[in-house]
XYZ file of C-alpha atoms in Angstrom:
582
model
C 105.001 93.655 92.218
C 99.762 89.190 89.751
C 94.697 88.674 88.466
C 91.433 87.743 86.856
C 87.830 88.320 87.848
C 88.263 88.738 91.575
C 86.635 85.938 93.508
C 86.798 85.372 97.231
C 89.395 83.406 99.159
C 92.174 82.332 96.796
C 92.156 85.472 94.627
C 93.009 88.243 96.988
C 96.064 90.448 97.289
C 97.601 89.307 94.042
C 100.314 90.985 92.018
C 103.812 91.127 90.936
C 105.840 90.624 94.062
C 108.774 92.763 94.995
C 109.175 95.537 92.478
C 111.938 97.524 94.034
C 115.130 95.876 92.968
C 118.225 97.601 91.726
C 118.967 100.158 88.990
C 121.220 100.681 86.094
C 122.812 103.246 83.786
C 120.738 102.000 80.936
C 122.132 102.002 77.441
C 119.488 103.328 75.080
C 119.860 102.599 71.368
C 121.359 105.442 69.371
C 118.246 105.825 67.244
C 116.024 106.662 70.246
C 115.240 110.314 69.538
C 112.983 110.973 72.518
C 114.344 113.696 74.793
C 112.226 112.182 77.552
C 114.160 108.934 77.333
C 117.486 110.782 77.302
C 116.545 112.668 80.469
C 115.480 109.395 82.059
C 118.903 107.950 81.310
C 120.621 111.008 82.787
C 118.913 110.716 86.148
C 119.323 106.930 86.096
C 123.043 107.437 85.503
C 123.339 109.696 88.540
C 121.773 107.099 90.756
C 123.726 104.346 89.035
C 127.009 106.131 89.836
C 126.289 105.843 93.556
C 125.038 102.270 93.214
C 128.099 101.251 91.194
C 130.352 102.704 93.876
C 128.621 100.557 96.474
C 128.945 97.497 94.242
C 132.669 98.111 93.808
C 133.090 98.333 97.575
C 131.267 95.029 98.027
C 133.240 93.338 95.263
C 136.561 94.467 96.722
C 135.421 93.212 100.104
C 134.518 89.903 98.518
C 137.992 89.596 97.028
C 139.364 89.952 100.545
C 137.024 87.285 101.811
C 134.917 89.741 103.826
C 131.618 89.106 102.077
C 130.176 86.729 99.528
C 128.408 88.399 96.637
C 128.097 85.832 93.865
C 125.006 87.481 92.408
C 126.490 90.974 92.220
C 127.449 92.117 88.760
C 128.490 95.489 87.338
C 125.394 97.540 86.632
C 126.039 98.020 82.932
C 124.161 95.557 80.756
C 126.117 93.016 78.703
C 125.996 93.217 74.953
C 123.108 90.894 74.043
C 122.490 91.095 70.314
C 119.703 88.996 68.834
C 119.198 87.950 65.254
C 116.113 90.005 64.377
C 116.304 90.192 60.589
C 112.834 88.729 60.200
C 111.208 91.528 62.199
C 113.127 94.330 60.491
C 111.309 93.748 57.210
C 109.268 96.957 56.803
C 106.788 95.158 54.585
C 105.490 93.185 57.568
C 102.417 94.886 59.104
C 102.609 95.731 62.821
C 100.542 97.495 65.456
C 101.594 99.445 68.531
C 100.357 98.624 72.036
C 101.069 101.596 74.340
C 102.471 101.031 77.810
C 100.589 102.542 80.744
C 101.984 104.701 83.575
C 102.030 101.603 85.801
C 104.144 99.807 83.177
C 106.435 102.806 82.823
C 107.310 102.778 86.498
C 109.681 100.020 85.334
C 111.348 101.860 82.441
C 114.058 103.262 84.712
C 114.107 100.374 87.151
C 115.365 96.869 86.625
C 112.344 94.860 85.698
C 111.614 91.218 85.208
C 110.665 88.002 86.902
C 111.084 84.279 86.442
C 108.805 81.437 87.456
C 110.745 78.211 87.882
C 109.425 74.654 88.008
C 111.158 71.466 89.082
C 109.656 68.500 87.243
C 110.038 64.876 88.177
C 111.437 62.690 85.431
C 108.619 61.390 83.271
C 106.976 62.151 79.953
C 108.076 65.799 79.802
C 109.464 66.723 76.371
C 111.520 69.943 75.997
C 110.951 69.997 72.229
C 107.187 69.751 72.762
C 107.301 72.741 75.107
C 109.250 74.773 72.556
C 106.770 73.917 69.792
C 103.839 74.717 72.086
C 105.383 78.086 72.987
C 105.754 79.018 69.315
C 102.092 78.184 68.748
C 101.171 80.368 71.716
C 103.155 83.257 70.199
C 101.270 82.785 66.961
C 97.901 82.766 68.713
C 98.636 85.679 71.061
C 100.706 87.937 68.836
C 101.517 90.354 71.670
C 104.026 87.756 72.884
C 105.857 87.913 69.532
C 106.320 91.665 69.898
C 109.155 93.774 71.213
C 109.565 96.860 73.362
C 109.961 100.071 71.413
C 110.621 103.640 72.574
C 109.697 106.481 70.211
C 109.464 110.243 70.495
C 105.733 109.814 70.983
C 105.834 107.258 73.760
C 106.693 103.727 74.856
C 105.078 100.712 73.207
C 105.058 97.042 72.410
C 105.303 96.689 68.631
C 103.311 93.623 67.641
C 103.953 91.859 64.303
C 100.779 90.886 62.450
C 102.205 89.374 59.293
C 104.264 86.284 58.553
C 107.498 86.315 60.535
C 109.839 83.650 61.850
C 108.203 83.114 65.240
C 111.115 80.972 66.395
C 113.168 84.174 66.422
C 110.646 85.690 68.826
C 111.186 83.044 71.505
C 114.364 82.736 73.535
C 114.640 78.996 74.160
C 117.643 77.362 75.838
C 118.183 73.691 76.665
C 121.168 72.461 78.663
C 122.005 69.045 80.080
C 124.031 68.785 83.281
C 125.427 65.621 84.805
C 124.417 66.686 88.307
C 121.390 66.131 90.521
C 119.164 68.551 92.400
C 117.692 68.159 95.872
C 114.056 67.763 94.852
C 111.642 68.934 97.572
C 109.444 66.272 99.157
C 105.864 67.470 99.619
C 104.352 64.006 100.116
C 104.894 63.625 103.872
C 103.187 66.619 105.441
C 104.295 70.229 105.665
C 107.952 71.004 104.953
C 110.530 73.779 104.639
C 113.049 73.698 101.794
C 115.507 76.118 100.107
C 115.106 77.762 96.729
C 117.628 76.463 94.153
C 119.960 78.675 92.146
C 118.327 80.777 89.457
C 121.034 79.806 86.952
C 119.131 76.574 86.288
C 116.005 78.536 85.340
C 117.118 81.751 83.619
C 119.919 82.603 81.198
C 122.166 85.410 82.391
C 121.784 87.054 78.973
C 118.065 87.752 79.465
C 117.636 91.538 79.939
C 116.467 92.853 83.270
C 115.129 96.233 82.131
C 112.913 97.594 79.400
C 115.547 99.759 77.673
C 117.691 96.642 77.164
C 114.659 94.779 75.824
C 114.057 97.673 73.435
C 117.663 98.054 72.313
C 118.029 94.380 71.398
C 114.402 93.699 70.391
C 114.694 90.825 72.809
C 111.792 88.329 72.865
C 109.226 88.968 75.580
C 109.208 85.280 76.573
C 112.414 83.444 77.509
C 112.401 79.742 78.402
C 115.333 77.865 79.869
C 115.299 74.105 80.502
C 118.064 72.413 82.462
C 117.977 68.627 82.278
C 119.584 67.110 85.366
C 120.181 63.504 86.298
C 117.050 63.312 88.478
C 114.740 66.085 87.271
C 114.070 68.932 84.835
C 114.321 72.603 85.774
C 112.003 74.757 83.641
C 112.187 78.539 83.936
C 110.036 81.081 82.115
C 111.046 84.757 82.243
C 109.152 87.875 81.165
C 109.648 91.639 81.602
C 107.623 92.963 84.533
C 107.285 96.255 82.698
C 104.912 94.468 80.309
C 103.206 91.707 82.316
C 102.013 91.221 85.865
C 101.439 87.765 87.323
C 97.920 87.599 85.887
C 99.344 88.237 82.423
C 101.963 85.578 83.073
C 99.167 83.221 84.063
C 97.571 83.747 80.666
C 100.843 82.710 79.019
C 100.798 79.531 81.091
C 97.155 78.915 80.194
C 98.067 79.076 76.517
C 101.059 76.777 77.003
C 98.936 74.253 78.858
C 96.338 74.251 76.082
C 98.908 73.853 73.313
C 100.796 71.132 75.185
C 97.662 69.111 75.814
C 95.574 69.662 72.682
C 93.005 71.958 74.305
C 91.189 74.972 72.915
C 92.038 78.406 74.291
C 91.193 82.006 73.493
C 94.116 84.458 73.632
C 93.588 87.733 75.533
C 92.659 90.743 73.378
C 95.238 93.204 72.070
C 94.730 96.494 73.897
C 95.671 98.831 71.075
C 94.244 101.767 73.034
C 95.617 100.649 76.418
C 92.636 100.902 78.767
C 94.897 101.401 81.793
C 96.681 104.292 80.085
C 93.299 105.814 79.233
C 92.167 105.446 82.842
C 95.258 107.243 84.122
C 94.740 110.076 81.629
C 90.994 110.493 82.094
C 90.655 109.612 85.768
C 87.673 108.066 87.521
C 84.148 109.480 87.308
C 83.124 111.968 89.970
C 82.044 110.189 93.170
C 80.833 112.456 95.935
C 80.468 109.561 98.387
C 84.172 108.743 98.206
C 85.555 112.174 98.993
C 88.276 112.095 101.578
C 87.268 112.551 105.203
C 89.253 115.617 106.246
C 89.236 114.432 109.834
C 91.456 111.490 108.898
C 95.175 111.900 109.472
C 97.413 111.908 106.405
C 100.206 110.042 108.181
C 100.398 106.291 108.703
C 98.425 105.191 111.731
C 98.878 102.592 114.426
C 96.440 100.927 116.777
C 93.888 99.356 114.412
C 90.240 99.213 115.440
C 89.009 95.704 114.902
C 85.894 95.548 117.053
C 83.132 96.061 114.512
C 81.976 95.544 110.956
C 83.611 98.355 108.908
C 81.323 101.138 107.825
C 81.796 103.395 104.808
C 83.750 105.827 106.968
C 85.956 102.961 108.187
C 86.843 102.057 104.590
C 87.519 105.709 103.741
C 89.745 106.046 106.794
C 91.588 102.798 106.024
C 92.104 103.790 102.377
C 93.415 107.231 103.333
C 95.802 105.778 105.885
C 96.937 103.073 103.466
C 97.871 105.631 100.827
C 99.634 107.822 103.381
C 101.665 104.758 104.348
C 102.330 104.072 100.658
C 103.712 107.580 100.052
C 105.730 107.507 103.252
C 107.364 104.192 102.329
C 108.086 104.617 98.605
C 110.522 107.516 98.597
C 112.733 109.188 95.948
C 116.018 107.322 95.619
C 118.528 109.989 96.499
C 122.163 109.177 97.204
C 121.340 109.272 100.920
C 118.559 106.731 100.463
C 120.852 104.462 98.451
C 123.434 104.534 101.231
C 120.711 103.711 103.759
C 119.645 100.800 101.593
C 123.199 99.489 101.430
C 123.739 99.802 105.179
C 120.409 98.163 105.939
C 121.101 95.281 103.557
C 124.587 94.802 104.977
C 123.196 94.768 108.519
C 120.519 92.192 107.710
C 122.744 89.925 105.626
C 125.990 90.007 107.556
C 124.849 90.588 111.134
C 121.585 88.629 111.248
C 122.028 86.471 108.159
C 119.114 86.015 105.757
C 117.835 83.050 103.791
C 115.291 82.428 101.062
C 113.237 79.325 101.711
C 109.782 77.969 100.990
C 107.200 76.498 103.331
C 104.846 73.877 101.967
C 101.680 73.768 104.071
C 99.932 70.490 103.375
C 96.159 70.328 102.751
C 95.241 68.930 106.175
C 97.247 71.529 108.070
C 95.992 74.337 105.857
C 92.364 73.326 106.315
C 92.710 73.205 110.095
C 94.555 76.520 110.267
C 92.107 78.414 108.055
C 89.012 76.916 109.702
C 90.265 77.814 113.172
C 90.974 81.435 112.238
C 87.711 81.901 110.323
C 85.759 80.473 113.248
C 87.498 82.919 115.586
C 86.689 85.862 113.306
C 83.017 84.901 113.168
C 82.784 84.146 116.893
C 84.288 87.508 117.812
C 81.250 89.322 116.454
C 83.200 91.309 113.910
C 80.949 89.991 111.184
C 83.831 89.788 108.771
C 85.110 87.229 106.315
C 88.835 86.566 105.842
C 90.528 84.651 103.047
C 93.131 81.917 103.030
C 95.716 84.474 101.935
C 94.783 86.780 104.817
C 95.289 83.884 107.230
C 98.667 82.889 105.741
C 99.898 86.468 105.788
C 98.927 86.824 109.452
C 100.441 83.422 110.285
C 103.808 84.337 108.763
C 103.945 87.720 110.549
C 102.992 86.147 113.879
C 105.447 83.243 113.695
C 108.343 85.376 112.429
C 107.944 87.930 115.240
C 107.240 85.427 117.988
C 108.852 86.586 121.262
C 110.198 89.758 119.613
C 108.600 92.202 122.057
C 109.706 95.723 121.116
C 107.520 98.816 121.433
C 109.957 101.020 119.524
C 110.348 98.915 116.370
C 107.515 99.080 113.847
C 106.627 96.592 111.139
C 105.630 97.998 107.759
C 103.572 95.269 106.071
C 102.370 95.775 102.498
C 99.959 93.759 100.382
C 100.012 93.686 96.588
C 96.439 94.364 95.515
C 94.898 94.391 92.058
C 93.037 97.562 91.088
C 91.202 95.790 88.256
C 87.942 95.417 90.257
C 87.815 99.137 91.091
C 88.455 100.197 87.499
C 86.006 97.673 86.084
C 83.255 98.926 88.406
C 84.005 102.655 88.188
C 84.598 102.765 84.431
C 82.086 100.081 83.509
C 84.620 98.314 81.312
C 84.621 94.493 81.581
C 87.879 94.351 79.590
C 89.732 95.044 82.836
C 88.902 91.451 83.774
C 91.231 90.239 81.006
C 93.771 93.064 81.073
C 97.192 91.363 81.117
C 99.517 94.315 81.770
C 100.448 95.777 85.159
C 97.384 96.475 87.273
C 98.370 96.321 90.923
C 99.497 98.521 93.764
C 101.116 98.093 97.131
C 98.881 99.049 100.064
C 100.116 99.088 103.636
C 98.515 97.874 106.814
C 98.671 100.351 109.691
C 102.103 100.368 111.269
C 102.306 97.822 114.079
C 104.991 97.469 116.706
C 106.537 94.073 117.267
C 104.824 93.986 120.654
C 101.426 94.601 119.044
C 101.991 91.774 116.570
C 102.949 89.432 119.412
C 99.834 90.349 121.393
C 97.345 90.193 118.512
C 95.751 86.931 117.432
C 96.201 85.552 113.930
C 92.516 86.320 113.402
C 93.000 90.003 114.273
C 95.970 90.396 111.910
C 94.074 88.540 109.158
C 91.070 90.804 109.666
C 93.328 93.857 109.406
C 94.628 92.493 106.092
C 91.078 92.087 104.807
C 90.139 95.627 105.890
C 93.115 97.014 103.941
C 92.167 95.053 100.810
C 88.514 96.104 101.019
C 89.508 99.744 101.504
C 91.347 99.669 98.164
C 88.725 97.635 96.285
C 85.479 98.983 97.712
C 86.338 102.660 97.874
C 87.992 104.852 95.244
C 90.115 107.103 97.446
C 93.271 105.000 97.161
C 93.086 104.651 93.374
C 92.195 108.333 92.923
C 95.330 109.186 94.892
C 97.464 106.581 93.107
C 96.802 108.032 89.641
C 98.376 111.489 90.166
C 101.161 110.054 92.342
C 102.212 107.617 89.598
C 101.958 110.244 86.864
C 104.022 112.659 88.951
C 106.693 110.033 89.741
C 107.035 109.162 86.051
C 107.197 112.810 85.041
C 109.857 113.528 87.663
C 112.000 110.785 86.143
C 111.534 112.220 82.658
C 112.373 115.734 83.874
C 115.449 114.579 85.784
C 113.994 115.483 89.178
C 114.800 112.243 90.953
C 111.445 110.594 90.560
C 112.736 107.031 90.939
C 111.092 105.454 93.979
C 112.224 102.690 96.285
C 111.398 101.259 99.688
C 112.650 103.514 102.469
C 115.007 101.894 104.962
C 114.576 103.140 108.522
C 116.476 102.011 111.582
C 113.353 101.463 113.689
C 111.195 99.937 110.982
C 111.207 96.724 108.934
C 109.504 96.201 105.579
C 107.440 93.167 104.547
C 105.597 92.565 101.278
C 102.966 89.888 100.671
C 101.840 88.809 97.217
C 99.470 86.053 96.167
C 100.079 84.371 92.815
C 97.020 82.151 93.179
C 95.197 84.058 90.448
C 97.774 82.844 87.895
C 97.149 79.161 88.724
C 100.835 78.415 88.193
C 100.439 74.745 89.094
C 97.617 74.322 86.581
C 99.888 73.482 83.654
C 100.373 69.828 82.708
C 103.966 69.454 81.514
C 103.600 65.697 81.211
C 105.594 65.162 84.421
C 104.728 65.855 88.037
C 105.613 69.318 89.358
C 107.732 68.818 92.492
C 107.899 72.523 93.383
C 107.807 76.015 91.886
C 109.423 79.333 92.777
C 109.355 83.031 91.944
C 112.400 85.257 91.308
C 112.063 89.032 90.995
C 114.992 90.048 88.836
C 117.773 90.605 89.317
C 118.680 89.136 92.704
C 120.061 92.369 94.093
C 122.024 93.010 97.254
C 119.899 96.126 97.721
C 116.523 94.427 97.302
C 114.136 94.654 100.272
C 114.040 91.713 102.637
C 110.960 89.767 103.695
C 109.252 89.429 100.328
C 106.595 86.727 100.765
C 104.800 85.023 97.863
C 101.853 82.610 98.093
C 100.984 79.882 95.582
C 98.354 77.176 95.697
C 100.043 73.793 95.414
C 98.742 70.230 95.594
C 95.754 71.175 97.716
C 97.928 73.143 100.115
C 100.053 76.251 99.757
C 103.635 77.233 99.036
C 104.781 80.213 101.121
C 108.057 81.514 99.700
C 109.891 84.115 101.768
C 112.835 85.982 100.248
C 115.560 87.390 102.502
C 114.141 86.515 105.927
C 116.380 86.332 108.989
C 117.749 82.904 109.875
C 116.463 83.266 113.429
C 112.949 83.738 112.091
C 113.285 80.763 109.792
C 114.172 78.710 112.860
C 110.816 79.688 114.384
C 109.002 78.748 111.180
C 110.709 75.346 111.064
C 109.716 74.653 114.687
C 106.127 75.657 113.962
C 105.987 73.383 110.916
C 107.328 70.505 113.010
C 104.668 71.239 115.634
C 101.895 71.270 113.022
C 103.065 67.966 111.574
C 102.956 66.369 115.014
C 99.298 67.216 115.606
């Protein structure tokens, strides 16, 4: 859980960030007649019963002062009724946009994300942003639609006629007589905390697709909090409809409408090309058949001493998918308990924090040049991207001096599958496809000792090999299609198909996602952007730790890490201080 035409360097392992959050006994509207949806709710309820029990334990502990769980709420959704009279008029023409299997992975899982900006005081006008957003909804009518479940499938119903577009935008403005600690990115690299999400997202915004469907909630929610020294601007969308590339297209439209520029809205995919791809599969490709000599279990000990051949890519792709299947497991009651125990251990024994590193342009240039020179000088003949380098840098710094041959690090990249589908299916529309189009792909398992002993260049090269194995060979995608279809069908049939990140005592999970493809800093609000952040929703106690997101920012990069140990943040702070002193 984030893509456009894939170019080198800044547009690499992009996607939607952490997708494995927290689940709910979803309330489906009484007029949903689909037996598939009812069975989905039944299995969700079983899992929710266990999750609710854990929440109650944590809340009771909080009352006794044992733990602090401000962000924990009961798992039943609040009643959030919207005035939707204008869209209930049956005389208004509409069209249905089907959701794909990748989108539907989120039907039974809490789903959503918020991008939040802190703006310096200046010419920013909240009313201008609201008016611009309404014009964007009019130009790209998908955004004026609503989620709809029918007996024939799951869709976005898009209004084509004259409706009150203001009803299709959730816009909130609040003024608070308080100030915010605005990050300073003008004096070199820095580390700063992420502010509270309450300034960027209303608590009433749904976090799952069934709640969006039940209330016909707008797909775009904007919250502006005016403070004494800045503006907080948050934009929320359902992840079951958009990935970060799709979100980037929303921002592109907003920027154009705010600044009097021309823009062309993305097309409406009335015959969802991703859904068609999952149903029809990829064309036959003899050259990409799986090498039966390759193990089907996650490997260790990467080979980094030569330019990867076709067999290397096949092997890497096969291992990456084996790691994928081994990590994303059915969420049984046992797995939920493991998740709770793991989260409690990380949060209350080690202590975790969410902070952001700003790497200034000078430091970034030196870091990337040094690593790229090392890769080329080693004779590997490989190119690595800025994102590869930052991913390797974060892993290396976080695990510095953590020598342990028994503990393995499970590092996943979020990678767009648009390039593979565009090439294999010969359909250029995948370049502008705004719905979910990404997968997680894992590097080979590495022990902490291996990470400590490897250079940043070697880890970066391993990242690039994993990305190329997904993009330049079809084995991973061919395996992903039936796995996703099977997981969705298991949910529908009540067979426990919900998947989440496995928690293992001798293994830690990391996810790395680049949002560079969305160009989130490219919008001109009329005031300077001081910082920006990403929130996968909701902020759950059971969410995986170590979710890392990259964004280009002011010539440098923002590296946001969610739920990382305080001891590791201390190492990052020391490294940033060292880099600033050079």
